[in-house]
Each structure stands twice: as structure tokens, then as C-alpha cells.
Amino acid sequence: MEDLTFRHTTLKRASGLKPTAIIGVVASGNLEVLVERVMPDAECLLEIRTAAEGFGDVWEAVVADFVERYSPGGLKFSINDGGARPDTVSLRLAQAARLMQEDDR
Amino acid sequence: MTTWQKARTARDARIDAGAKVAKGKIVETGDVTRLLEAVIRPGDRVCLEGDNQKQADLLSAALLAVDISKVNNLHMVQSGVVLPEHLDLFDRGVAKKLDYAYSGPQSARIATMLFGGKIELGAIHTYLELFARYFIDLTPHVALIAAVSADRDGNLYTGPNTEDTPTVVEATSFKDGIVIAQVNEIVDKLPRVDIPGDRVHFVVKSDKPFFVEPLFTRDPAAITEGQILTAMMAIKGIYAPYGVRRLNHGIGFSTAAIELLLPTFGEKLGLRGKIASQFALNPHPALIPAIESGWVEQIHSFGSEVGMDDYIRARSDVYFTGPDGSLRSNRAFCQVAGLYACDMFIGSTLQIDLKGNSSTITTSRIAGFGGAPNMGSDPRGRRHPSEPWLQAGREADPDSTPALRRGRKLVVQIGETFGEKNVPLFVEKLDAIALAEKLKLDLAPVMIYGDDITHIITEEGIANLLLCRDAREREQAIRGVAGYTDVGRGRDKQFVQSLRERGVIRRPEDLGIDPLDADRSLLAARSIKDLVRWSGGLYAPPSKFRNW
């Protein structure tokens, strides 16, 4: 197991009101993402616990692209990774960000 | 005096020797090895029918059991090296030299044996090349083939898996060779005649049916969102704009996803009748929903697929069938159809380098070529025009005289940037090169050469290599869809952006596709059971694909 943490400042706050969301499953080649709206509006935090070691630079690149594209200000992402491929990680992060845009109901 | 019929005399002597262990043309199962010892001479070229799917397994076991003082140093010329016995022949000294095309399940052992000098390698071919050489310089002296049934005159019924048999028999029998067939049963009247009896010299009844592998069944349950995304991009970004109607699909999950998206995503785009209507393709179960939804007009097949027989029989408007109603396949003709009559090949691979060369070889495995390079190459001898072919030619060479401009076949590689166990699809140097050095091969086994590839599709986008004007543009176009692999992260970002502005690279959003829409609910069938349902119960999947 390897723990990785990435903190970014963002251009804007993630839209929507939803306080939390969860997507994905912890399984081989997959990952689970828990999102909480607990950060200051111009910050986001990603905490990753991954089964695959030695992919820190790939995570860094995936996370940087995600933050640039979705500007998830105010969100904290807790990720349990079962060795998912980078494209799957990108997809789950995008799905998680979209879930947070929904109204809180 | 010059004699001009030495081969015919020799053939007659072999037949006479074989006749001593036969009753007419029929040989008892227990006498097969004696038959082979009687008709095969040391150093003979022997085709032991090992096709992509169908295997002459009784005859390969019998050949392995020969007395090696009588039969040795054979030169095997066979398309598939598939069964362990095919390689045991070399361990025992029955065979010495090998020319072949495909070695799927034996790919690791064949690499070891080549490296250890156990096998003297002629060459690794594509199917069409090996078939072609059967008629020029690799004509078999003896062919050992497999069929479903025979009558007492030696007429053969191959059933749906005709595959390579007519080609092998044609080359052998008409050049004074001997043809020996194993059959599942001997009957008075055949359902149809696939091979006329005067081309067959001996027939052996096998205790059990010949082995057939279900190679083309992809369980929809295993298709990922990434594969669905690339399939959506393929349909909207390539099939639609080029109007591809005549094509061949590879056997991977990405193309299975395309097949399952035609009746849903493709239908919504209004593409039925405009794309994907004629195929050179085995009877893929994943194509059933598209067939049932009226997408597919016609399919010609290399071989059959386990479980598809009743469905094919009931859909004879789509498939080629014989007077008995069952499928007639033919690998050589279907390969030719895939080469010359199709406007597109789309398939997956294991490695792509910076020039676009691709390979399924790793340093420890030699899977051979099979037919992919025949489908996945631009046929320089093509002369008939079609809209997709002309359009691709225009994109590659916009400034030349239209009436003198060659068209281009669309050769598309589709895949996710990382494969199993996070192994990258894109590499600086193909493993095939290291393997060629290790085995001292003149040619690295490249499946599809970079100059034949027109498009690469990954979850990151489509690279249209037809629009690249020099080596740097090609390299950056490839890096630009290589995702988070080392090759992808090594891109020149500004250059890639300029390629995107020119439409050389197109992202999902450039095609109006939201990656978040790539959902399994888009698949027309999400399980094998769904495919059975679509087929009205006619598709009977083999037990390993059943979980109900």
C-alpha cells in the first residue's frame, strides 16, 4: 500500500450544493471515491490509498489534469484504489465531480 | 530418357504402400500410425491441419507416435501451431523445420524452442502468404486434415468450420501429394460435399470429434467503460464521417463494444444502413443484436464459432450457407475479402511505437501473425474505388491529381492507453525488436506497419495519421493520444494543441461525446444471456460462458 496526498488551489468553487457523494468500488483495477464539501472554496485535497506502489508521478499528472479541467474548489476526495488504470481514475474523478454538481435532495 | 512424371509415380507408390493398411480408403483408428509410416518419407513437407480453430488432433497424436527411424526430419508447413503435440513433434525429432502463421496458445513454448534451436524456422507468415507458398515453394507432400464426416469414396463434409481445408487439399492433391482425413463419422450420404472424394486418399474415423476452440466469443459483462468510450469515438469519429460499410473487426473487447453499440448509440445517430453493413468476420456472438436490429446485410466468415450453428442456419440471408443449411466458411477467400473488398480494418494490439508500428509479440511469446496483417494493410493492388477509400486517399495526399490518386484503406488501432496490469500500450521500442535480435531474425515480427495505420483511437482521443505531413507530426499525434503512459507524458503540449486545432487529434468533446456518458447501459447486451435472448434462443454458448 502507498499513501499519496495532493493539495491544489483552484480557480473557482465546485458548483452545486451536495455535501457528499461516493462512486466506484474497491476492486482489482477499480477504485472508490468519497467526495466531501469540507474545504475552503479555493482549495481541494485528494488523499489516495493505493494498492499499486510506484505510480506517484502518474497520479500527480492525472490529478493535475483533473483539477485544471473541473476546478473542484471546496472538495476533499478520499480515494481507495485497487490498482486502477489512469484512464479509469480520470473517469471516476470526473464522475465524482459531476455527482457533486447535483442539487442536494 | 527424361521422365516427367516422377512425382506422380512416387505418389502412386505411397498410395500403394498406404493401401496395405486400409480397406478401400478407410483406415481403422488403431492403424493410423502405420499408415503414416507407410506414406510419409523422411524430410517430407507435411501440412498437419491446425487452423485458427479446428484441429486434426487424432492425426497429430498418430504422427507423434511414428517410428523415427522411418519418419523423421519433416518440414511442417501449417497455419496454426496450436496443440502441444504440434511442438512435441520437434522435441521427438519427427519434425525439424517449421513454416507457420499463428501459434496462439503455444506462443511461449515456441519462443523457447526457437531460442533453444529445437526448431529450424523457415518463416512466420500471414495466412495468405503461407497459403500462397503452398502453391509455389512450400507445397505439401502429405496433408493431414480434419472433417466432420466422410463417405466411403472419401467425399468430405467439413461442417461450418471449413476454414483452411479446401486450400490445403487443393495444393496437396493437385501436385501429386497425399491427403489423409480424420472424420468424426463415416456415413452413407453426406449433408453436403465440401471436398470431393477424388482429392482424398485415406480416411480415418476418430473416436471423438475434432477439437474446436471458441476464439471469438467476448462476454459483454467484461466490457469496460473505457472500451465503451473508445467504441463511441470509433462510431462517431470514423465509421460515420467516412461512411464505412464494408469492414473487418478484430477479436478484442473494444470491437465487441462497437458491435454492441450499433443498435443503441449508432441507432440514435441515425447511422443504420449507412455504416457497418457488410463484414468479413467470423460469426461473432456480439454482433447478434446488430443483426437482429437490421444493421447487417452480409457476412463472410473465415471459420465458425462454437454455439452459433443454429443461429447462422436460421439467418441464411446474412451468412453464407450450403445446401444443407449450415455455414460454409473459407479462410483463404475470407482473407482475400478482408484484404481487397473491405474499406476498413479495426482491431486492438499490445504495443504501438512512435512511428505507429504495432506488435502483439513480447520477448517471451511469439503468437505469430494469423490474418491481422492481411486485413490491417493497405492493398497496393486495389483498383476499385469506394467513398471511404477515396476520402482517406484525399486526406493523405490532398494536392495530387484526383484521377491518379490512390485511395487508402482505413487501418484503425483501437485500445486503452494501459492494458492488463497497467502495462502501457505505447512504447518507445517494440519488444519485437529485442526478440528479433535474440533469435537472429532478419525481420522483427511487426503486426501492422506504421505506414499502413491511418488512425489510433484511445480513451484520450483519435489521432488521424492520414493528416500528418512528416515524422514529427506523426510522433506527436501518437503521443497526443497516449494518455498517461511515458510516451504520452513525453508530448510537446503546444504542438499537440496545434494538431488538435487542425483536426489531426480529436478529443471526445471535439466529437460531441461526454466521457461520462460512456456507460454500460449503452450496450445492447450486457451479458452472454442477453445475447441468447436477442437470438431468440438460437445461440447456444459453450458452457464456460454460461453462469446460469
XYZ file of C-alpha atoms in Angstrom:
653
model
C 0.000 0.000 0.000
C 1.065 3.559 -0.662
C -0.476 6.805 0.598
C -0.410 9.908 -1.572
C -1.713 13.383 -0.847
C -2.229 16.193 -3.353
C -3.381 19.702 -2.420
C -4.246 22.214 -5.145
C -5.553 25.746 -5.249
C -8.420 26.137 -7.671
C -9.770 28.955 -9.804
C -13.321 28.557 -8.596
C -15.558 26.722 -6.204
C -17.152 23.476 -7.378
C -20.775 24.227 -8.308
C -23.711 22.533 -6.638
C -24.794 22.110 -3.042
C -24.420 18.414 -2.440
C -22.332 17.831 0.719
C -21.048 14.327 -0.076
C -21.008 11.728 -2.812
C -19.496 8.309 -3.348
C -18.795 6.409 -6.568
C -16.970 3.278 -7.686
C -15.981 0.156 -5.814
C -12.714 -1.017 -4.325
C -11.855 -3.952 -6.532
C -8.916 -5.053 -8.619
C -8.463 -2.467 -11.359
C -11.119 -0.202 -9.914
C -11.387 2.459 -7.191
C -13.773 4.070 -4.768
C -14.020 7.851 -4.458
C -15.645 9.621 -1.496
C -16.150 13.378 -2.008
C -16.923 15.828 0.809
C -17.551 19.574 0.544
C -15.367 20.446 3.540
C -12.529 22.568 2.122
C -12.193 26.326 1.651
C -13.678 27.446 -1.691
C -10.331 27.898 -3.472
C -8.723 24.659 -2.345
C -9.069 20.982 -2.999
C -7.462 17.977 -1.382
C -7.007 14.437 -2.680
C -5.973 11.664 -0.315
C -5.157 8.429 -2.043
C -4.574 4.986 -0.610
C -3.445 2.743 -3.440
C -2.621 -0.941 -3.794
C -0.164 -0.227 -6.615
C 3.141 1.272 -5.494
C 5.454 3.438 -7.537
C 2.860 5.293 -9.606
C 3.141 8.605 -7.731
C 4.157 10.606 -10.794
C 1.274 9.221 -12.831
C -1.175 10.109 -10.035
C 0.301 13.585 -9.900
C -0.283 14.066 -13.631
C -3.820 12.621 -13.527
C -4.770 14.804 -10.548
C -3.272 17.976 -12.062
C -5.244 17.470 -15.304
C -8.420 16.796 -13.342
C -8.060 19.930 -11.226
C -7.339 22.077 -14.287
C -10.365 20.721 -16.097
C -13.008 20.621 -13.366
C -11.784 23.200 -10.825
C -13.157 21.267 -7.855
C -12.770 24.084 -5.256
C -14.005 23.217 -1.760
C -13.892 19.449 -2.286
C -11.958 16.762 -0.480
C -11.538 13.433 -2.314
C -10.725 10.273 -0.361
C -9.707 7.527 -2.730
C -9.349 3.794 -2.133
C -7.572 2.422 -5.181
C -7.349 -1.218 -6.203
C -4.693 -0.588 -8.852
C -6.969 1.111 -11.368
C -5.549 2.290 -14.652
C -5.066 6.056 -15.031
C -7.942 6.364 -17.503
C -10.265 4.705 -15.010
C -9.054 7.075 -12.289
C -9.749 10.090 -14.540
C -13.212 8.797 -15.299
C -14.098 8.166 -11.629
C -12.845 11.604 -10.585
C -14.941 13.219 -13.330
C -17.958 11.163 -12.293
C -17.450 12.184 -8.661
C -17.199 15.870 -9.590
C -20.389 15.607 -11.630
C -22.253 13.980 -8.738
C -21.344 16.944 -6.510
C -22.924 19.339 -9.028
C -26.343 17.875 -8.381
C -28.700 19.730 -6.046
C -28.886 18.397 -2.550
C -32.111 16.459 -2.302
C 15.371 -40.647 -71.220
C 13.887 -37.710 -69.320
C 10.974 -38.655 -67.086
C 8.341 -36.023 -66.461
C 6.090 -37.863 -64.052
C 8.406 -38.793 -61.195
C 6.156 -37.165 -58.612
C 3.101 -38.981 -59.897
C 4.946 -42.292 -59.781
C 6.100 -41.552 -56.244
C 2.549 -40.613 -55.223
C 1.222 -43.890 -56.620
C 3.884 -45.805 -54.693
C 2.850 -44.033 -51.488
C -0.817 -44.812 -52.128
C 0.042 -48.474 -52.758
C 2.011 -48.630 -49.502
C -0.837 -46.990 -47.597
C -3.450 -49.246 -49.195
C -1.915 -52.210 -47.373
C -3.278 -50.896 -44.039
C -6.583 -49.648 -45.489
C -9.871 -51.120 -46.622
C -10.581 -49.083 -49.713
C -9.913 -45.588 -48.423
C -10.928 -46.352 -44.847
C -8.260 -46.904 -42.185
C -9.009 -48.164 -38.671
C -8.134 -45.797 -35.816
C -5.542 -48.207 -34.440
C -3.719 -48.383 -37.779
C -3.200 -44.668 -38.350
C 0.402 -44.522 -37.205
C 1.226 -47.474 -39.512
C -0.482 -45.627 -42.346
C 1.612 -42.530 -41.701
C 4.799 -44.612 -41.579
C 3.830 -46.116 -44.934
C 3.096 -42.888 -46.822
C 5.413 -40.278 -45.285
C 9.096 -40.137 -46.268
C 11.912 -38.551 -44.225
C 12.232 -34.831 -44.948
C 8.730 -34.548 -46.443
C 6.825 -31.292 -46.296
C 3.768 -32.100 -44.199
C 0.730 -29.938 -43.544
C -0.832 -31.039 -40.267
C -4.107 -29.181 -40.315
C -4.017 -26.829 -37.406
C -6.333 -23.987 -38.229
C -7.272 -20.978 -36.212
C -9.995 -23.102 -34.559
C -10.268 -26.652 -35.975
C -7.515 -29.186 -35.142
C -6.666 -32.573 -36.724
C -5.878 -33.815 -33.221
C -6.115 -37.578 -33.859
C -3.654 -37.312 -36.758
C -1.228 -35.145 -34.802
C -1.159 -37.717 -31.972
C -0.648 -40.518 -34.522
C 2.181 -38.661 -36.224
C 3.863 -38.104 -32.882
C 3.868 -41.890 -32.322
C 5.718 -42.856 -35.541
C 8.928 -44.888 -35.543
C 11.504 -42.161 -36.049
C 13.782 -44.472 -37.972
C 11.063 -44.417 -40.663
C 9.685 -40.897 -40.378
C 11.938 -38.015 -39.378
C 13.208 -34.532 -40.195
C 9.825 -33.448 -41.520
C 9.275 -29.904 -42.674
C 5.955 -28.826 -41.170
C 4.036 -26.266 -43.209
C 0.894 -25.474 -41.244
C -1.053 -22.358 -40.493
C -1.621 -22.976 -36.778
C 0.774 -24.347 -34.165
C -1.898 -24.759 -31.534
C -1.758 -28.180 -29.840
C 1.120 -29.288 -27.572
C 1.638 -32.247 -29.962
C 2.499 -29.810 -32.755
C 5.648 -28.897 -30.838
C 6.255 -32.346 -29.332
C 6.971 -33.418 -32.935
C 10.100 -31.271 -32.858
C 11.148 -32.447 -29.403
C 10.969 -36.063 -30.639
C 12.804 -35.443 -33.893
C 9.841 -36.357 -36.087
C 9.954 -32.827 -37.448
C 12.811 -30.404 -37.896
C 11.745 -27.342 -39.820
C 8.686 -25.134 -39.430
C 6.849 -22.615 -41.569
C 3.696 -21.303 -39.900
C 1.351 -18.375 -39.370
C -0.220 -18.491 -35.913
C 0.681 -20.050 -32.578
C -1.739 -18.579 -30.013
C -1.723 -20.996 -27.051
C 1.796 -22.297 -27.806
C 3.345 -18.839 -28.133
C 5.577 -19.120 -25.047
C 6.832 -22.641 -25.759
C 7.510 -21.943 -29.424
C 9.676 -18.981 -28.374
C 11.665 -21.207 -26.005
C 12.117 -23.916 -28.640
C 13.154 -21.471 -31.349
C 15.663 -19.939 -28.988
C 16.922 -23.367 -27.924
C 17.458 -24.440 -31.543
C 14.875 -27.242 -31.329
C 13.062 -25.814 -34.325
C 14.614 -24.625 -37.542
C 12.409 -21.716 -38.502
C 11.513 -21.111 -42.136
C 9.399 -18.025 -41.586
C 6.404 -16.687 -39.721
C 3.717 -15.804 -42.270
C 0.308 -14.293 -42.529
C -2.332 -16.830 -43.518
C -2.483 -15.612 -47.114
C 1.280 -15.732 -47.520
C 1.522 -19.286 -46.244
C -1.430 -20.363 -48.408
C 0.255 -18.663 -51.363
C 3.506 -20.512 -50.721
C 1.610 -23.833 -50.656
C 1.263 -23.237 -54.407
C 4.779 -22.014 -55.119
C 7.563 -23.445 -52.980
C 6.012 -24.992 -49.840
C 3.638 -27.488 -51.486
C 2.903 -30.303 -49.017
C 3.831 -33.886 -49.893
C 1.279 -35.043 -47.351
C -1.700 -33.214 -45.841
C -3.342 -34.433 -42.634
C -6.742 -32.775 -42.392
C -9.935 -32.771 -40.314
C -13.588 -33.002 -41.364
C -16.922 -33.770 -39.724
C -17.863 -36.768 -41.881
C -16.872 -38.796 -44.919
C -18.495 -41.328 -47.194
C -16.705 -44.465 -48.388
C -15.476 -42.708 -51.550
C -13.640 -40.139 -49.448
C -16.016 -37.230 -50.079
C -15.818 -34.937 -47.061
C -18.269 -32.750 -45.180
C -16.383 -30.186 -43.093
C -19.396 -28.653 -41.376
C -19.306 -24.933 -40.511
C -15.552 -24.979 -39.742
C -14.335 -25.495 -43.294
C -11.561 -22.977 -42.627
C -8.266 -23.887 -44.391
C -9.223 -27.357 -45.655
C -10.062 -26.558 -49.320
C -6.823 -24.608 -49.734
C -4.639 -27.291 -48.180
C -6.288 -30.046 -50.236
C -6.074 -28.050 -53.476
C -2.341 -27.503 -53.103
C -1.557 -31.049 -51.993
C -3.808 -33.188 -54.112
C -3.259 -31.445 -57.437
C 0.522 -31.574 -57.064
C 0.832 -35.310 -56.523
C 0.557 -35.191 -52.748
C -1.336 -37.461 -50.367
C -4.389 -36.298 -48.421
C -5.414 -38.116 -45.236
C -8.557 -37.009 -43.404
C -9.722 -37.666 -39.879
C -13.508 -37.548 -39.554
C -15.960 -37.787 -36.690
C -18.091 -40.320 -38.575
C -18.339 -42.300 -41.778
C -21.787 -42.135 -43.353
C -23.573 -43.358 -46.471
C -24.739 -39.927 -47.570
C -23.125 -36.599 -46.683
C -25.165 -33.458 -45.873
C -23.040 -31.673 -48.493
C -19.693 -32.232 -50.198
C -17.042 -29.715 -49.175
C -14.104 -31.711 -50.538
C -14.634 -34.094 -53.483
C -13.521 -37.650 -52.760
C -11.066 -37.932 -55.656
C -8.812 -35.464 -53.810
C -8.775 -37.568 -50.639
C -6.702 -40.754 -50.425
C -7.332 -42.105 -46.934
C -9.998 -41.566 -44.273
C -9.765 -42.353 -40.559
C -12.670 -42.349 -38.147
C -11.802 -40.607 -34.904
C -13.149 -41.761 -31.530
C -14.030 -38.236 -30.580
C -14.925 -35.095 -32.551
C -12.002 -32.908 -33.602
C -11.126 -30.104 -31.201
C -12.561 -26.641 -31.869
C -11.715 -23.617 -29.784
C -14.280 -20.810 -29.198
C -11.909 -17.968 -30.015
C -14.340 -15.249 -30.972
C -16.750 -15.130 -28.042
C -16.449 -11.997 -25.921
C -18.582 -11.800 -22.798
C -20.323 -8.393 -22.789
C -20.177 -8.472 -18.983
C -16.415 -7.866 -19.183
C -16.611 -4.736 -21.358
C -15.324 -1.650 -19.520
C -16.436 1.982 -19.625
C -13.115 2.838 -21.291
C -13.837 0.374 -24.090
C -17.331 1.816 -24.468
C -15.871 5.318 -24.740
C -13.387 4.295 -27.451
C -16.185 2.449 -29.259
C -18.376 5.587 -29.212
C -15.472 7.588 -30.633
C -14.875 4.992 -33.346
C -18.510 5.063 -34.474
C -18.916 8.829 -34.391
C -15.376 9.817 -35.374
C -14.532 7.214 -38.064
C -17.409 4.952 -39.173
C -19.795 7.902 -39.626
C -17.614 10.527 -41.356
C -16.062 8.025 -43.786
C -19.333 6.109 -44.259
C -17.652 2.730 -43.718
C -19.990 -0.041 -44.864
C -17.570 -2.882 -45.781
C -15.225 -3.866 -42.995
C -13.465 -6.355 -40.762
C -13.372 -6.282 -36.954
C -10.638 -7.689 -34.719
C -11.495 -10.044 -31.894
C -10.898 -7.784 -28.874
C -13.319 -6.265 -26.393
C -13.153 -2.799 -27.964
C -14.581 -4.021 -31.251
C -17.106 -6.178 -29.358
C -18.186 -2.918 -27.687
C -18.635 -1.330 -31.131
C -20.789 -4.273 -32.222
C -22.958 -3.854 -29.134
C -23.276 -0.073 -29.544
C -24.546 -0.155 -33.134
C -28.200 -0.819 -32.177
C -28.143 1.813 -29.383
C -25.641 4.649 -29.842
C -25.398 4.085 -33.619
C -29.176 3.992 -33.986
C -29.530 7.291 -32.103
C -27.069 8.851 -34.548
C -29.236 7.645 -37.447
C -26.447 5.515 -38.912
C -28.308 2.279 -39.681
C -27.855 1.421 -43.366
C -25.058 3.981 -43.656
C -22.285 2.097 -41.832
C -21.246 -1.440 -40.872
C -23.446 -3.396 -43.254
C -21.064 -5.914 -44.895
C -18.401 -7.819 -42.995
C -15.512 -10.208 -43.485
C -15.884 -11.661 -39.999
C -16.301 -14.848 -38.038
C -19.774 -15.327 -36.557
C -19.186 -13.116 -33.503
C -21.953 -13.608 -30.923
C -21.588 -9.909 -30.023
C -22.911 -8.975 -33.455
C -26.265 -10.721 -32.852
C -28.090 -7.590 -31.541
C -26.948 -5.556 -34.582
C -28.061 -8.335 -36.943
C -31.428 -8.631 -35.185
C -31.856 -4.837 -35.403
C -31.420 -4.874 -39.170
C -27.912 -3.392 -39.385
C -26.070 -6.185 -41.133
C -26.687 -7.226 -44.728
C -23.986 -9.827 -45.269
C -21.131 -11.619 -43.509
C -18.496 -13.917 -44.997
C -16.516 -15.951 -42.451
C -13.016 -17.420 -42.047
C -14.331 -20.143 -39.769
C -17.304 -20.662 -37.498
C -17.821 -20.093 -33.789
C -18.886 -22.633 -31.185
C -22.586 -22.274 -30.345
C -23.536 -20.170 -33.382
C -24.586 -23.010 -35.727
C -28.368 -22.868 -35.223
C -28.416 -19.076 -35.290
C -26.445 -18.996 -38.565
C -28.711 -21.636 -40.099
C -31.764 -19.519 -39.230
C -30.172 -16.302 -40.616
C -29.059 -17.505 -44.049
C -29.844 -14.086 -45.558
C -26.851 -12.808 -43.600
C -24.370 -15.729 -43.659
C -23.000 -17.999 -46.412
C -24.601 -21.417 -46.085
C -24.508 -24.657 -48.036
C -27.367 -26.743 -49.466
C -27.574 -28.457 -46.056
C -28.282 -25.079 -44.436
C -25.134 -24.844 -42.298
C -22.360 -22.272 -42.547
C -19.688 -22.589 -45.214
C -16.547 -20.775 -44.129
C -13.298 -20.468 -46.071
C -10.249 -18.808 -44.576
C -8.390 -18.094 -47.807
C -11.364 -16.465 -49.531
C -12.342 -14.501 -46.443
C -8.774 -13.240 -46.012
C -8.817 -12.082 -49.620
C -12.183 -10.423 -48.986
C -10.765 -8.699 -45.917
C -7.751 -7.529 -47.866
C -9.377 -6.286 -51.069
C -13.105 -5.839 -50.525
C -13.151 -4.135 -47.126
C -12.635 -0.398 -46.661
C -11.623 -0.695 -43.025
C -9.880 -2.926 -40.527
C -10.239 -2.053 -36.870
C -8.604 -4.027 -34.099
C -6.561 -3.973 -30.913
C -2.893 -4.615 -30.314
C -0.438 -4.901 -27.412
C 2.246 -2.362 -28.349
C 2.425 0.714 -30.586
C 5.666 2.623 -31.115
C 6.293 6.267 -32.013
C 6.073 5.554 -35.755
C 2.798 3.678 -35.358
C 4.276 0.197 -35.852
C 2.329 -2.285 -33.764
C 3.001 -5.758 -32.467
C 1.448 -8.458 -30.313
C 4.858 -10.027 -29.645
C 6.529 -9.861 -26.257
C 10.091 -11.036 -25.586
C 8.872 -14.392 -24.292
C 5.913 -15.005 -26.579
C 5.636 -15.389 -30.359
C 1.937 -15.509 -31.201
C 2.558 -15.300 -34.946
C 0.542 -13.155 -37.321
C -2.564 -15.085 -38.278
C -4.594 -12.891 -40.594
C -4.441 -9.457 -38.979
C -1.740 -8.089 -41.322
C -3.811 -9.190 -44.340
C -6.789 -7.185 -43.062
C -4.692 -4.459 -41.493
C -2.753 -3.335 -44.505
C -3.342 -1.068 -47.442
C -3.581 -3.317 -50.519
C -1.415 -1.673 -53.172
C -3.080 -3.773 -55.822
C -6.557 -2.400 -55.180
C -8.111 -0.663 -58.182
C -11.834 -0.279 -57.455
C -12.985 2.978 -55.851
C -15.350 3.459 -52.920
C -16.205 6.601 -50.992
C -14.325 5.747 -47.751
C -11.252 4.632 -49.715
C -11.223 7.776 -51.867
C -11.772 10.061 -48.873
C -8.863 8.506 -46.976
C -6.684 8.901 -50.072
C -7.683 12.580 -50.336
C -6.729 13.221 -46.727
C -3.324 11.572 -47.158
C -2.485 13.352 -50.380
C -4.733 16.377 -50.972
C -2.668 18.010 -53.702
C -2.233 15.298 -56.324
C -4.363 14.741 -59.420
C -7.621 13.109 -58.253
C -7.826 10.709 -61.203
C -4.343 9.383 -60.435
C -4.594 9.370 -56.640
C -4.625 6.024 -54.871
C -7.266 5.644 -52.212
C -6.331 4.326 -48.783
C -7.746 1.561 -46.714
C -8.672 2.674 -43.223
C -6.482 0.725 -40.808
C -7.507 1.601 -37.279
C -5.969 0.524 -33.988
C -8.250 0.880 -31.007
C -7.312 0.383 -27.377
C -6.941 1.805 -23.942
C -3.631 3.508 -23.137
C -2.925 0.955 -20.405
C -3.712 -2.736 -20.737
C -3.818 -5.588 -18.244
C -1.757 -4.987 -15.101
C -1.155 -1.361 -16.085
C 1.112 -2.312 -18.989
C 1.350 0.659 -21.372
C 0.054 0.303 -24.941
C 2.532 2.890 -26.206
C 6.276 2.218 -26.127
C 9.465 3.835 -27.414
C 10.735 0.495 -28.756
C 8.743 -2.623 -29.618
C 9.592 -5.845 -27.757
C 9.508 -7.449 -31.230
C 12.864 -5.824 -31.997
C 14.533 -7.363 -28.940
C 13.039 -10.709 -29.882
C 14.346 -10.484 -33.446
C 17.824 -9.743 -32.093
C 17.625 -12.657 -29.678
C 16.527 -15.119 -32.373
C 18.665 -13.537 -35.118
C 15.621 -12.962 -37.336
C 16.060 -10.763 -40.400
C 12.692 -9.143 -39.736
C 11.164 -8.073 -36.427
C 7.647 -9.531 -36.278
C 5.579 -6.374 -36.754
C 1.845 -6.985 -36.949
C 0.903 -3.741 -38.685
C 3.464 -1.332 -40.070
C 3.184 2.332 -39.160
C 2.787 3.407 -42.780
C -0.353 1.260 -43.087
C -2.045 2.641 -39.968
C -4.442 5.505 -40.578
C -5.992 6.098 -37.134
C -5.301 5.327 -33.487
C -8.171 5.543 -31.027
C -7.708 5.635 -27.253
C -9.845 6.975 -24.433
C -7.946 10.258 -24.850
C -8.907 10.784 -28.478
C -8.451 9.882 -32.146
C -5.184 10.511 -33.962
C -5.710 10.745 -37.725
C -2.305 9.841 -39.154
C -3.512 10.454 -42.726
C -3.347 14.177 -41.956
C 0.237 14.094 -40.644
C 2.714 15.519 -43.104
C 6.038 14.478 -41.537
C 7.607 12.194 -38.939
C 7.416 14.798 -36.167
C 3.698 15.320 -36.693
C 3.108 11.571 -36.626
C 5.088 11.132 -33.441
C 3.321 13.979 -31.663
C -0.084 12.813 -32.922
C 0.640 9.403 -31.384
C 1.955 10.909 -28.147
C -1.120 13.132 -28.119
C -3.491 10.172 -27.646
C -1.130 8.093 -25.483
C -2.657 9.264 -22.193
C -0.566 8.947 -19.048
C 1.930 6.446 -20.454
C 5.571 7.606 -20.550
C 5.115 8.161 -24.278
C 2.014 10.253 -23.655
C 3.586 12.342 -20.907
C 6.581 12.956 -23.173
C 4.463 15.022 -25.595
C 5.104 18.590 -26.709
C 1.887 20.092 -25.332
C 1.775 23.118 -27.614
C 2.481 21.044 -30.695
C -0.248 18.589 -29.734
C -2.643 21.519 -29.238
C -1.840 22.757 -32.770
C -2.515 19.246 -34.119
C -5.866 19.308 -32.321
C -6.735 22.660 -33.904
C -6.058 21.091 -37.329
C -8.267 18.102 -36.525
C -5.323 15.669 -36.597
C -6.186 14.881 -32.988
C -9.785 14.917 -31.852
C -10.810 14.659 -28.209
C -14.127 13.130 -27.117
C -15.538 16.650 -26.595
C -14.466 17.630 -30.138
C -16.741 14.815 -31.318
C -19.601 15.877 -29.047
C -19.034 12.900 -26.758
C -19.111 13.295 -22.969
C -16.882 10.597 -21.424
C -19.350 10.489 -18.534
C -21.967 9.115 -20.930
C -19.802 6.048 -21.603
C -21.937 3.763 -19.526
C -22.608 0.035 -19.694
C -26.313 0.780 -20.072
C -25.453 1.749 -23.677
C -24.576 -1.865 -24.546
C -27.340 -3.647 -26.457
C -26.424 -6.798 -24.498
C -24.712 -6.737 -21.110
C -24.207 -10.479 -20.699
C -23.975 -13.716 -22.652
C -27.528 -14.426 -21.503
C -28.681 -11.177 -23.147
C -27.112 -12.426 -26.407
C -29.033 -15.692 -26.112
C -32.220 -13.663 -25.594
C -31.510 -11.450 -28.628
C -31.006 -14.600 -30.721
C -34.429 -15.950 -29.745
C -32.699 -18.859 -28.036
C -30.817 -19.898 -31.193
C -27.349 -19.052 -29.850
C -26.088 -21.864 -27.602
C -22.989 -20.568 -25.779
C -20.346 -23.100 -24.693
C -20.550 -23.983 -21.001
C -17.546 -21.880 -19.991
C -19.551 -18.780 -20.928
C -22.671 -19.822 -19.028
C -23.234 -18.781 -15.472
C -26.911 -19.649 -15.187
